[in-house]
mmCIF file of C-alpha atoms in Angstrom:
data_model
loop_
_atom_site.group_PDB
_atom_site.id
_atom_site.type_symbol
_atom_site.label_atom_id
_atom_site.label_comp_id
_atom_site.label_asym_id
_atom_site.label_seq_id
_atom_site.Cartn_x
_atom_site.Cartn_y
_atom_site.Cartn_z
ATOM 1 C CA MET A 1 7.465 21.449 -27.096
ATOM 2 C CA THR A 2 8.240 24.133 -29.705
ATOM 3 C CA ILE A 3 4.288 24.735 -30.459
ATOM 4 C CA ILE A 4 4.104 25.448 -26.768
ATOM 5 C CA ARG A 5 6.489 27.777 -26.641
ATOM 6 C CA ARG A 6 5.574 29.988 -29.739
ATOM 7 C CA TRP A 7 2.071 30.667 -27.746
ATOM 8 C CA ALA A 8 4.090 31.514 -24.795
ATOM 9 C CA SER A 9 6.471 33.646 -26.790
ATOM 10 C CA SER A 10 10.228 34.215 -25.849
ATOM 11 C CA HIS A 11 8.964 35.742 -22.742
ATOM 12 C CA ALA A 12 8.300 32.206 -20.761
ATOM 13 C CA LYS A 13 10.140 28.884 -20.843
ATOM 14 C CA ILE A 14 6.754 26.716 -20.530
ATOM 15 C CA PHE A 15 6.988 23.869 -18.200
ATOM 16 C CA MET A 16 7.834 20.852 -19.976
ATOM 17 C CA ALA A 17 9.372 22.694 -23.237
ATOM 18 C CA GLU A 18 11.077 20.328 -24.125
ATOM 19 C CA GLU A 19 9.096 16.761 -23.696
ATOM 20 C CA PHE A 20 6.534 19.050 -26.253
ATOM 21 C CA ARG A 21 9.120 20.008 -28.571
ATOM 22 C CA THR A 22 9.160 16.785 -29.344
ATOM 23 C CA ALA A 23 6.096 17.201 -31.186
ATOM 24 C CA ALA A 24 7.585 16.286 -34.195
ATOM 25 C CA ALA A 25 7.472 13.365 -36.239
ATOM 26 C CA ALA A 26 6.651 10.787 -39.455
ATOM 27 C CA THR A 27 7.830 11.846 -42.560
ATOM 28 C CA THR A 28 4.891 11.321 -43.959
ATOM 29 C CA ALA A 29 1.471 9.721 -43.629
ATOM 30 C CA ALA A 30 2.461 7.057 -46.339
ATOM 31 C CA THR A 31 5.239 5.367 -44.768
ATOM 32 C CA THR A 32 3.265 4.214 -41.738
ATOM 33 C CA ALA A 33 0.489 2.410 -44.543
ATOM 34 C CA SER A 34 1.370 -0.521 -44.885
ATOM 35 C CA GLU A 35 2.160 -1.600 -41.348
ATOM 36 C CA THR A 36 -1.875 -1.664 -41.134
ATOM 37 C CA SER A 37 -2.010 -4.602 -38.881
ATOM 38 C CA SER A 38 -4.898 -7.151 -38.919
ATOM 39 C CA SER A 39 -4.817 -7.810 -35.106
ATOM 40 C CA SER A 40 -8.158 -8.226 -33.584
ATOM 41 C CA ALA A 41 -6.958 -6.530 -30.642
ATOM 42 C CA HIS A 42 -6.871 -3.691 -32.641
ATOM 43 C CA LYS A 43 -10.315 -3.967 -34.838
ATOM 44 C CA ARG A 44 -11.406 -0.489 -34.110
ATOM 45 C CA TRP A 45 -9.081 1.064 -36.709
ATOM 46 C CA THR A 46 -10.992 0.119 -39.547
ATOM 47 C CA TRP A 47 -9.981 2.661 -42.658
ATOM 48 C CA PRO A 48 -6.608 2.775 -44.122
ATOM 49 C CA SER A 49 -4.337 4.485 -43.570
ATOM 50 C CA LEU A 50 -4.515 7.344 -46.220
ATOM 51 C CA LEU A 51 -7.850 7.642 -45.715
ATOM 52 C CA ARG A 52 -8.144 8.574 -42.009
ATOM 53 C CA TRP A 53 -7.925 11.964 -40.402
ATOM 54 C CA ILE A 54 -5.210 11.335 -37.750
ATOM 55 C CA PRO A 55 -3.016 8.608 -39.888
ATOM 56 C CA THR A 56 -2.209 6.337 -37.037
ATOM 57 C CA SER A 57 -3.330 3.757 -34.485
ATOM 58 C CA THR A 58 -1.950 1.635 -31.832
ATOM 59 C CA ASP A 59 -0.401 -0.746 -34.419
ATOM 60 C CA HIS A 60 1.504 2.079 -36.189
ATOM 61 C CA ILE A 61 2.961 3.413 -32.782
ATOM 62 C CA ILE A 62 4.126 -0.640 -32.327
ATOM 63 C CA ALA A 63 5.548 -0.897 -35.968
ATOM 64 C CA SER A 64 7.153 2.455 -35.776
ATOM 65 C CA GLU A 65 8.580 1.041 -32.212
ATOM 66 C CA LYS A 66 10.212 -1.605 -33.861
ATOM 67 C CA ARG A 67 11.411 0.240 -37.005
ATOM 68 C CA LEU A 68 13.180 2.632 -34.393
ATOM 69 C CA LEU A 69 14.319 -0.524 -32.215
ATOM 70 C CA SER A 70 15.984 -1.961 -35.193
ATOM 71 C CA LEU A 71 18.505 -0.107 -35.029
ATOM 72 C CA VAL A 72 19.721 -1.736 -31.425
ATOM 73 C CA LYS A 73 22.568 -4.610 -31.426
ATOM 74 C CA THR A 74 21.192 -5.913 -28.260
ATOM 75 C CA PRO A 75 18.532 -8.701 -28.844
ATOM 76 C CA TYR A 76 15.111 -7.420 -26.872
ATOM 77 C CA VAL A 77 11.745 -8.470 -25.992
ATOM 78 C CA VAL A 78 8.590 -6.578 -25.996
ATOM 79 C CA GLU A 79 6.015 -7.546 -23.771
ATOM 80 C CA GLN A 80 2.183 -6.022 -22.928
ATOM 81 C CA VAL A 81 2.377 -6.641 -19.185
ATOM 82 C CA ASN A 82 -0.720 -6.913 -17.391
ATOM 83 C CA ILE A 83 -1.337 -4.447 -14.610
ATOM 84 C CA GLY A 84 -4.984 -5.501 -13.922
ATOM 85 C CA ALA A 85 -7.730 -3.358 -13.550
ATOM 86 C CA GLY A 86 -6.460 -1.457 -10.939
ATOM 87 C CA PRO A 87 -5.318 -1.308 -7.378
ATOM 88 C CA LEU A 88 -7.352 -3.285 -5.223
ATOM 89 C CA GLY A 89 -9.557 -1.110 -2.387
ATOM 90 C CA SER A 90 -8.687 2.225 -4.289
ATOM 91 C CA LYS A 91 -10.593 4.664 -5.657
ATOM 92 C CA ILE A 92 -8.192 5.901 -8.443
ATOM 93 C CA ARG A 93 -8.166 3.173 -11.291
ATOM 94 C CA TRP A 94 -6.574 3.455 -15.080
ATOM 95 C CA PHE A 95 -9.552 4.274 -16.856
ATOM 96 C CA ARG A 96 -13.158 4.796 -16.357
ATOM 97 C CA SER A 97 -14.739 3.492 -12.655
ATOM 98 C CA THR A 98 -17.159 1.272 -14.356
ATOM 99 C CA SER A 99 -14.500 -0.422 -16.406
ATOM 100 C CA ASP A 100 -13.104 -4.054 -15.653
ATOM 101 C CA GLU A 101 -10.996 -4.425 -18.240
ATOM 102 C CA PRO A 102 -7.581 -5.007 -17.932
ATOM 103 C CA ARG A 103 -4.368 -2.838 -18.640
ATOM 104 C CA PHE A 104 -1.124 -2.643 -20.155
ATOM 105 C CA ILE A 105 2.428 -1.197 -19.617
ATOM 106 C CA ASN A 106 4.586 -2.055 -22.716
ATOM 107 C CA THR A 107 8.122 -3.209 -21.752
ATOM 108 C CA VAL A 108 11.187 -3.781 -23.828
ATOM 109 C CA ASN A 109 13.938 -5.836 -21.476
ATOM 110 C CA PHE A 110 17.089 -6.187 -23.103
ATOM 111 C CA GLU A 111 19.576 -8.721 -22.936
ATOM 112 C CA ASN A 112 22.563 -9.111 -20.556
ATOM 113 C CA LYS A 113 24.052 -12.791 -20.144
ATOM 114 C CA ASP A 114 25.569 -11.662 -16.799
ATOM 115 C CA GLU A 115 23.131 -12.916 -14.354
ATOM 116 C CA ASN A 116 24.661 -10.535 -11.717
ATOM 117 C CA SER A 117 24.696 -7.559 -13.450
ATOM 118 C CA PRO A 118 22.337 -4.739 -11.930
ATOM 119 C CA THR A 119 18.763 -3.753 -13.308
ATOM 120 C CA ILE A 120 18.327 -0.479 -14.294
ATOM 121 C CA VAL A 121 14.287 0.903 -15.327
ATOM 122 C CA MET A 122 14.100 3.546 -17.470
ATOM 123 C CA VAL A 123 11.164 5.854 -17.440
ATOM 124 C CA HIS A 124 10.707 8.146 -20.534
ATOM 125 C CA GLY A 125 9.158 12.339 -19.818
ATOM 126 C CA TYR A 126 6.147 13.957 -20.710
ATOM 127 C CA GLY A 127 5.072 13.076 -24.360
ATOM 128 C CA ALA A 128 7.819 10.673 -24.888
ATOM 129 C CA SER A 129 8.030 6.798 -24.645
ATOM 130 C CA GLN A 130 10.503 4.069 -24.037
ATOM 131 C CA GLY A 131 12.221 4.478 -27.516
ATOM 132 C CA PHE A 132 13.435 7.829 -26.995
ATOM 133 C CA PHE A 133 16.192 6.086 -25.141
ATOM 134 C CA PHE A 134 16.930 4.094 -28.492
ATOM 135 C CA ARG A 135 20.880 5.362 -28.450
ATOM 136 C CA ASN A 136 21.471 4.344 -25.033
ATOM 137 C CA PHE A 137 20.061 0.970 -24.307
ATOM 138 C CA ASP A 138 23.492 -1.166 -26.517
ATOM 139 C CA ALA A 139 25.898 0.827 -23.813
ATOM 140 C CA LEU A 140 23.921 0.434 -20.900
ATOM 141 C CA ALA A 141 23.061 -3.347 -21.641
ATOM 142 C CA ARG A 142 27.020 -4.332 -21.658
ATOM 143 C CA ARG A 143 26.818 -3.642 -17.794
ATOM 144 C CA PHE A 144 22.994 -3.433 -16.692
ATOM 145 C CA LYS A 145 20.163 -5.489 -17.229
ATOM 146 C CA VAL A 146 18.080 -2.883 -18.769
ATOM 147 C CA ILE A 147 14.123 -2.365 -18.697
ATOM 148 C CA ALA A 148 12.617 0.839 -20.179
ATOM 149 C CA ILE A 149 8.632 0.864 -19.811
ATOM 150 C CA ASP A 150 6.083 3.192 -21.525
ATOM 151 C CA GLN A 151 4.075 5.019 -18.915
ATOM 152 C CA LEU A 152 0.546 4.329 -18.318
ATOM 153 C CA GLY A 153 -1.029 6.033 -21.091
ATOM 154 C CA TRP A 154 1.575 6.620 -23.382
ATOM 155 C CA GLY A 155 3.600 4.950 -26.585
ATOM 156 C CA GLY A 156 2.451 1.829 -26.941
ATOM 157 C CA SER A 157 0.593 1.048 -22.978
ATOM 158 C CA SER A 158 -2.355 1.024 -22.642
ATOM 159 C CA ARG A 159 -4.579 4.496 -23.461
ATOM 160 C CA PRO A 160 -7.263 4.293 -20.891
ATOM 161 C CA ASP A 161 -9.738 7.529 -20.317
ATOM 162 C CA PHE A 162 -7.891 10.001 -18.178
ATOM 163 C CA THR A 163 -10.261 10.337 -15.211
ATOM 164 C CA CYS A 164 -8.117 11.812 -12.490
ATOM 165 C CA LYS A 165 -9.615 15.594 -10.689
ATOM 166 C CA SER A 166 -6.478 15.963 -8.400
ATOM 167 C CA THR A 167 -2.927 16.164 -7.979
ATOM 168 C CA GLU A 168 -3.221 13.530 -5.686
ATOM 169 C CA GLU A 169 -5.571 10.809 -7.971
ATOM 170 C CA THR A 170 -2.962 11.956 -10.737
ATOM 171 C CA GLU A 171 0.327 10.790 -8.726
ATOM 172 C CA ALA A 172 -1.305 7.789 -7.636
ATOM 173 C CA TRP A 173 -2.264 7.004 -11.277
ATOM 174 C CA PHE A 174 0.860 6.564 -12.333
ATOM 175 C CA ILE A 175 3.200 5.757 -9.045
ATOM 176 C CA ASP A 176 0.453 2.911 -8.754
ATOM 177 C CA SER A 177 0.147 1.753 -12.016
ATOM 178 C CA PHE A 178 4.175 1.610 -11.713
ATOM 179 C CA GLU A 179 3.951 -0.279 -8.580
ATOM 180 C CA ALA A 180 1.612 -2.799 -10.289
ATOM 181 C CA TRP A 181 3.931 -3.275 -13.520
ATOM 182 C CA ARG A 182 6.593 -4.067 -10.639
ATOM 183 C CA LYS A 183 5.313 -6.628 -9.555
ATOM 184 C CA ALA A 184 3.477 -8.316 -12.682
ATOM 185 C CA GLN A 185 7.712 -8.212 -13.146
ATOM 186 C CA ASN A 186 8.614 -9.786 -9.664
ATOM 187 C CA LEU A 187 11.151 -7.416 -9.733
ATOM 188 C CA ASN A 188 12.141 -6.922 -5.388
ATOM 189 C CA SER A 189 15.082 -3.938 -6.355
ATOM 190 C CA PHE A 190 16.703 -1.948 -9.024
ATOM 191 C CA ILE A 191 18.387 1.857 -10.218
ATOM 192 C CA LEU A 192 15.456 3.674 -11.213
ATOM 193 C CA LEU A 193 16.073 6.247 -13.651
ATOM 194 C CA GLY A 194 13.481 9.126 -14.904
ATOM 195 C CA HIS A 195 13.567 11.847 -17.649
ATOM 196 C CA SER A 196 12.149 15.086 -16.603
ATOM 197 C CA PHE A 197 8.414 14.149 -15.834
ATOM 198 C CA GLY A 198 9.218 10.748 -15.885
ATOM 199 C CA GLY A 199 11.924 11.977 -13.445
ATOM 200 C CA TYR A 200 9.169 13.522 -11.122
ATOM 201 C CA VAL A 201 7.287 10.088 -11.386
ATOM 202 C CA ALA A 202 10.113 8.279 -10.108
ATOM 203 C CA SER A 203 11.094 10.686 -7.471
ATOM 204 C CA LYS A 204 7.449 9.956 -6.108
ATOM 205 C CA TYR A 205 7.167 6.322 -6.419
ATOM 206 C CA ALA A 206 11.120 6.285 -4.316
ATOM 207 C CA LEU A 207 9.099 8.461 -2.008
ATOM 208 C CA LYS A 208 6.076 5.974 -1.657
ATOM 209 C CA HIS A 209 7.965 2.249 -2.247
ATOM 210 C CA PRO A 210 11.739 3.182 -1.003
ATOM 211 C CA GLU A 211 12.390 -0.241 -0.243
ATOM 212 C CA HIS A 212 12.583 -1.275 -4.207
ATOM 213 C CA VAL A 213 14.850 1.728 -5.702
ATOM 214 C CA GLN A 214 19.062 1.026 -4.960
ATOM 215 C CA HIS A 215 19.362 4.319 -6.484
ATOM 216 C CA LEU A 216 17.519 7.589 -8.059
ATOM 217 C CA ILE A 217 19.026 8.801 -11.209
ATOM 218 C CA LEU A 218 16.994 12.294 -12.115
ATOM 219 C CA VAL A 219 17.976 13.150 -15.550
ATOM 220 C CA GLY A 220 17.045 16.871 -16.078
ATOM 221 C CA PRO A 221 14.341 16.060 -13.634
ATOM 222 C CA ALA A 222 10.509 18.489 -13.253
ATOM 223 C CA GLY A 223 8.731 19.465 -10.642
ATOM 224 C CA PHE A 224 11.368 20.556 -7.894
ATOM 225 C CA SER A 225 10.377 24.237 -7.919
ATOM 226 C CA ALA A 226 7.043 25.765 -7.483
ATOM 227 C CA ASP A 227 5.266 29.267 -8.652
ATOM 228 C CA THR A 228 6.594 30.805 -5.466
ATOM 229 C CA GLU A 229 9.980 30.705 -6.899
ATOM 230 C CA MET A 230 8.828 32.512 -10.438
ATOM 231 C CA SER A 231 11.298 34.631 -11.685
ATOM 232 C CA GLU A 232 9.675 38.418 -12.218
ATOM 233 C CA ARG A 233 10.322 37.898 -15.641
ATOM 234 C CA MET A 234 7.940 35.015 -15.707
ATOM 235 C CA MET A 235 4.960 37.101 -13.318
ATOM 236 C CA GLU A 236 5.330 40.034 -15.427
ATOM 237 C CA PHE A 237 4.237 37.846 -18.510
ATOM 238 C CA ARG A 238 1.742 36.100 -16.430
ATOM 239 C CA SER A 239 -0.010 39.682 -16.184
ATOM 240 C CA THR A 240 0.012 40.291 -19.780
ATOM 241 C CA TRP A 241 -3.131 39.634 -21.639
ATOM 242 C CA LYS A 242 -1.229 36.940 -23.696
ATOM 243 C CA GLY A 243 -0.288 35.350 -20.346
ATOM 244 C CA ALA A 244 -3.823 35.108 -19.062
ATOM 245 C CA VAL A 245 -4.783 33.898 -22.820
ATOM 246 C CA LEU A 246 -2.119 30.955 -22.255
ATOM 247 C CA ASN A 247 -2.843 30.083 -18.748
ATOM 248 C CA HIS A 248 -6.568 29.881 -19.790
ATOM 249 C CA LEU A 249 -5.231 27.452 -22.315
ATOM 250 C CA TRP A 250 -3.256 25.504 -19.853
ATOM 251 C CA GLU A 251 -6.103 25.641 -17.203
ATOM 252 C CA SER A 252 -8.446 24.043 -19.879
ATOM 253 C CA ASN A 253 -5.721 21.068 -20.620
ATOM 254 C CA PHE A 254 -5.253 21.987 -23.973
ATOM 255 C CA THR A 255 -1.919 19.897 -24.866
ATOM 256 C CA PRO A 256 0.019 19.984 -27.722
ATOM 257 C CA GLN A 257 -0.833 16.247 -28.519
ATOM 258 C CA LYS A 258 -3.837 17.800 -29.239
ATOM 259 C CA LEU A 259 -2.899 20.486 -31.978
ATOM 260 C CA VAL A 260 -1.338 17.502 -33.560
ATOM 261 C CA ARG A 261 -4.496 15.689 -33.946
ATOM 262 C CA GLY A 262 -5.996 19.137 -34.879
ATOM 263 C CA LEU A 263 -3.511 18.761 -37.608
ATOM 264 C CA GLY A 264 -4.935 15.814 -39.281
ATOM 265 C CA PRO A 265 -2.736 14.721 -42.129
ATOM 266 C CA TRP A 266 -0.598 17.741 -42.029
ATOM 267 C CA GLY A 267 0.267 16.614 -38.804
ATOM 268 C CA PRO A 268 3.282 14.572 -39.467
ATOM 269 C CA ASN A 269 4.882 16.861 -41.802
ATOM 270 C CA ILE A 270 4.743 19.910 -39.497
ATOM 271 C CA VAL A 271 6.098 17.798 -36.216
ATOM 272 C CA ARG A 272 8.834 16.448 -38.690
ATOM 273 C CA LYS A 273 10.152 19.519 -39.446
ATOM 274 C CA TYR A 274 10.563 20.285 -35.904
ATOM 275 C CA THR A 275 12.044 17.406 -35.278
ATOM 276 C CA SER A 276 15.025 18.026 -37.035
ATOM 277 C CA ALA A 277 15.822 21.091 -36.097
ATOM 278 C CA ARG A 278 15.214 20.274 -32.512
ATOM 279 C CA PHE A 279 17.734 17.257 -32.354
ATOM 280 C CA GLY A 280 20.871 18.829 -34.102
ATOM 281 C CA SER A 281 20.492 22.386 -31.756
ATOM 282 C CA TYR A 282 22.401 20.702 -29.121
ATOM 283 C CA ALA A 283 24.089 17.754 -29.909
ATOM 284 C CA THR A 284 27.534 18.938 -31.549
ATOM 285 C CA GLY A 285 29.385 16.329 -30.920
ATOM 286 C CA GLU A 286 26.932 13.347 -32.222
ATOM 287 C CA LEU A 287 24.090 14.362 -33.997
ATOM 288 C CA LEU A 288 21.553 11.851 -35.559
ATOM 289 C CA ASN A 289 22.689 10.568 -38.914
ATOM 290 C CA GLU A 290 19.761 10.523 -41.677
ATOM 291 C CA GLU A 291 18.311 7.249 -40.457
ATOM 292 C CA GLU A 292 17.890 7.801 -37.179
ATOM 293 C CA SER A 293 16.713 11.224 -37.877
ATOM 294 C CA LYS A 294 13.958 9.786 -39.990
ATOM 295 C CA LEU A 295 12.814 6.650 -37.904
ATOM 296 C CA LEU A 296 12.645 8.971 -34.103
ATOM 297 C CA THR A 297 10.377 11.403 -35.971
ATOM 298 C CA ASP A 298 8.296 8.508 -37.268
ATOM 299 C CA TYR A 299 8.057 7.295 -33.969
ATOM 300 C CA ILE A 300 7.495 10.576 -32.012
ATOM 301 C CA TYR A 301 4.437 11.433 -34.698
ATOM 302 C CA HIS A 302 2.470 8.159 -34.407
ATOM 303 C CA THR A 303 3.199 8.151 -30.027
ATOM 304 C CA LEU A 304 2.115 11.685 -29.975
ATOM 305 C CA ALA A 305 -0.967 11.266 -32.143
ATOM 306 C CA ALA A 306 -2.522 8.528 -30.643
ATOM 307 C CA LYS A 307 -5.548 8.675 -27.845
ATOM 308 C CA GLY A 308 -4.671 10.917 -25.431
ATOM 309 C CA SER A 309 -4.258 9.767 -22.188
ATOM 310 C CA GLY A 310 -1.136 10.263 -19.866
ATOM 311 C CA GLU A 311 -0.663 13.204 -21.675
ATOM 312 C CA LEU A 312 -4.363 14.982 -19.463
ATOM 313 C CA CYS A 313 -1.601 14.962 -16.376
ATOM 314 C CA LEU A 314 -0.603 17.840 -17.373
ATOM 315 C CA LYS A 315 -2.381 20.663 -15.759
ATOM 316 C CA TYR A 316 -2.927 18.329 -12.215
ATOM 317 C CA ILE A 317 1.259 18.352 -11.457
ATOM 318 C CA PHE A 318 1.981 21.692 -12.876
ATOM 319 C CA SER A 319 0.916 25.122 -13.385
ATOM 320 C CA PHE A 320 1.226 27.628 -16.197
ATOM 321 C CA GLY A 321 5.341 28.021 -16.234
ATOM 322 C CA ALA A 322 5.836 24.188 -15.564
ATOM 323 C CA PHE A 323 6.171 24.869 -11.574
ATOM 324 C CA ALA A 324 5.142 21.961 -9.482
ATOM 325 C CA ARG A 325 1.457 21.846 -7.669
ATOM 326 C CA LYS A 326 3.571 19.969 -5.178
ATOM 327 C CA PRO A 327 7.423 20.685 -5.640
ATOM 328 C CA LEU A 328 9.461 17.732 -4.918
ATOM 329 C CA LEU A 329 11.927 20.297 -3.166
ATOM 330 C CA HIS A 330 9.235 20.454 -0.321
ATOM 331 C CA SER A 331 9.664 16.668 0.066
ATOM 332 C CA ALA A 332 13.380 16.383 -0.034
ATOM 333 C CA SER A 333 14.207 15.772 3.511
ATOM 334 C CA GLU A 334 11.812 12.621 3.685
ATOM 335 C CA TRP A 335 14.634 11.320 0.779
ATOM 336 C CA LYS A 336 15.334 7.777 1.858
ATOM 337 C CA VAL A 337 17.212 6.876 -1.243
ATOM 338 C CA PRO A 338 20.824 7.979 -2.576
ATOM 339 C CA THR A 339 19.853 9.994 -6.007
ATOM 340 C CA THR A 340 22.320 11.174 -8.476
ATOM 341 C CA PHE A 341 20.685 14.646 -10.665
ATOM 342 C CA ILE A 342 21.842 14.427 -14.422
ATOM 343 C CA TYR A 343 21.987 17.822 -16.520
ATOM 344 C CA GLY A 344 23.028 18.419 -19.721
ATOM 345 C CA TYR A 345 25.137 21.909 -19.787
ATOM 346 C CA HIS A 346 22.250 23.498 -22.278
ATOM 347 C CA ASP A 347 19.122 22.161 -20.257
ATOM 348 C CA TRP A 348 16.534 24.846 -19.728
ATOM 349 C CA MET A 349 15.729 22.506 -16.287
ATOM 350 C CA SER A 350 17.847 24.311 -13.857
ATOM 351 C CA TYR A 351 20.791 22.388 -11.852
ATOM 352 C CA GLN A 352 19.880 25.030 -8.647
ATOM 353 C CA GLY A 353 16.881 22.690 -7.413
ATOM 354 C CA ALA A 354 18.794 20.025 -7.348
ATOM 355 C CA GLN A 355 21.205 22.110 -5.358
ATOM 356 C CA GLU A 356 18.587 23.418 -3.294
ATOM 357 C CA ALA A 357 17.171 20.220 -2.646
ATOM 358 C CA ARG A 358 20.425 18.265 -1.523
ATOM 359 C CA LYS A 359 20.644 20.683 1.335
ATOM 360 C CA HIS A 360 17.498 18.648 2.988
ATOM 361 C CA MET A 361 18.483 15.476 1.465
ATOM 362 C CA LYS A 362 19.802 12.846 4.441
ATOM 363 C CA VAL A 363 20.722 10.770 1.598
ATOM 364 C CA PRO A 364 24.217 10.543 -0.534
ATOM 365 C CA CYS A 365 23.057 12.868 -3.378
ATOM 366 C CA GLU A 366 25.748 14.367 -6.289
ATOM 367 C CA ILE A 367 25.040 16.278 -9.465
ATOM 368 C CA ILE A 368 26.682 15.513 -12.431
ATOM 369 C CA ARG A 369 26.201 17.817 -15.654
ATOM 370 C CA VAL A 370 27.021 16.724 -19.374
ATOM 371 C CA PRO A 371 28.937 19.345 -22.068
ATOM 372 C CA GLN A 372 26.943 19.222 -25.578
ATOM 373 C CA GLY A 373 23.722 18.255 -23.979
ATOM 374 C CA GLY A 374 20.144 19.877 -23.426
ATOM 375 C CA HIS A 375 17.472 18.676 -22.120
ATOM 376 C CA PHE A 376 17.320 15.076 -23.718
ATOM 377 C CA VAL A 377 21.085 15.046 -22.803
ATOM 378 C CA PHE A 378 20.807 11.182 -23.421
ATOM 379 C CA ILE A 379 20.364 12.195 -27.119
ATOM 380 C CA ASP A 380 22.457 15.020 -27.609
ATOM 381 C CA ASN A 381 25.712 13.433 -26.213
ATOM 382 C CA PRO A 382 25.119 9.812 -25.783
ATOM 383 C CA SER A 383 28.711 9.118 -24.467
ATOM 384 C CA GLY A 384 28.760 11.509 -21.858
ATOM 385 C CA PHE A 385 25.280 10.829 -20.469
ATOM 386 C CA HIS A 386 26.905 7.067 -20.292
ATOM 387 C CA SER A 387 29.692 7.537 -18.363
ATOM 388 C CA ALA A 388 27.430 9.502 -15.926
ATOM 389 C CA VAL A 389 25.247 6.340 -15.547
ATOM 390 C CA PHE A 390 28.298 4.192 -15.182
ATOM 391 C CA HIS A 391 29.830 7.292 -12.176
ATOM 392 C CA ALA A 392 26.641 7.744 -10.624
ATOM 393 C CA CYS A 393 26.461 3.854 -10.444
ATOM 394 C CA ARG A 394 29.811 2.952 -9.198
ATOM 395 C CA ARG A 395 28.884 0.992 -5.668
ATOM 396 C CA PHE A 396 27.053 -1.729 -8.279
ATOM 397 C CA LEU A 397 29.914 -2.077 -10.921
ATOM 398 C CA SER A 398 33.655 -0.838 -9.430
ATOM 399 C CA PRO A 399 35.171 -3.358 -7.312
ATOM 400 C CA ASP A 400 36.382 -0.134 -5.917
ATOM 401 C CA PRO A 401 33.662 2.554 -5.875
ATOM 402 C CA ASP A 402 35.325 5.204 -3.564
ATOM 403 C CA ASN A 403 38.223 5.941 -5.085
ATOM 404 C CA GLU A 404 36.611 6.273 -8.471
ATOM 405 C CA SER A 405 36.935 9.728 -9.874
ATOM 406 C CA LEU A 406 34.226 11.774 -12.104
ATOM 407 C CA PRO A 407 34.906 10.756 -15.668
ATOM 408 C CA GLU A 408 36.545 13.433 -17.844
ATOM 409 C CA GLY A 409 34.558 16.197 -19.440
ATOM 410 C CA LEU A 410 31.663 15.448 -16.843
ATOM 411 C CA THR A 411 31.660 18.497 -14.215
ATOM 412 C CA SER A 412 29.950 17.936 -10.631
ATOM 413 C CA ALA A 413 27.738 21.060 -9.544
#
């Protein structure tokens, strides 16, 4: 993210900026060399890590995920959920149209002994993966059946060639693969939580399949504003030569991940420096400790440097500057699922878009702001984030939800 922001200079808030900021990673490539797997499923990765230009592999992603989740005390199960070759009768497939190879969604299920607990499904943002929620799993698993996924094309999920050529195809790529996952998991109804771009996908899914979503929680969601709402400052920047160059790079689908890969063996150290700085900038109360920082940055590097797939959705969903090509605001009147927005006080995503959408919604909608947190509020201030989620889900968790007040420290917008 930071890398992209530097392209655009201090004058532009590049769209998924914070997710891109997560282009930070492993302490060194050597720390993962010992985990090269002999799994036949990944025979293509045959060179030792230290001899590769890009020191990563699918096995490295899974191994780094395991190390990061070792910080979580709640028992969990990791499963590669088969979502098949593509939706029946659809021209949009998860991969090259000539392939019949099945694809998989990397899924983590956390144990909850109470069978009556509500189910919450967590969807990560752009450039991220489910491990970003590692500081939240224990607290949420005490009250929910927690399931976290890597969206198709990210994290430890399959990374098919991205062949979509339009906004409609790109949205279907994510929505239909998520629906195939839901069917494979036999989930009929659940609370759906999405962060940033994951909030965009969650919203689009809830619009298409509202019968399966009990409540929608959008954490710093992207996609509520259109380029017609562009600030005068952004318009001026886009008219400059720098803006023109950056817009060209954007439309050429040059992603931060491509830059990380291009740096080869220098990639881990470069992005590690950024991550160390990023996850200390807003979390004034609950900073990452040394072990958390080390394991998270290692995990981030491997998820960013692996084969490009889902990341290529960028230019089809957003125009330069993070403005949605099909803004969610335009669909607000069609909302069928009760919704809670959660924003960190310092989130670069403005909660004002949610306020505008709420005016048009015909379902219950609330906006909660959490102190001491930025775009990654669930990392910056996990306890405040958990309080916001529990309050959002009070009708599933409390015997008297109508009389529950907003927890201390949180504010309603």
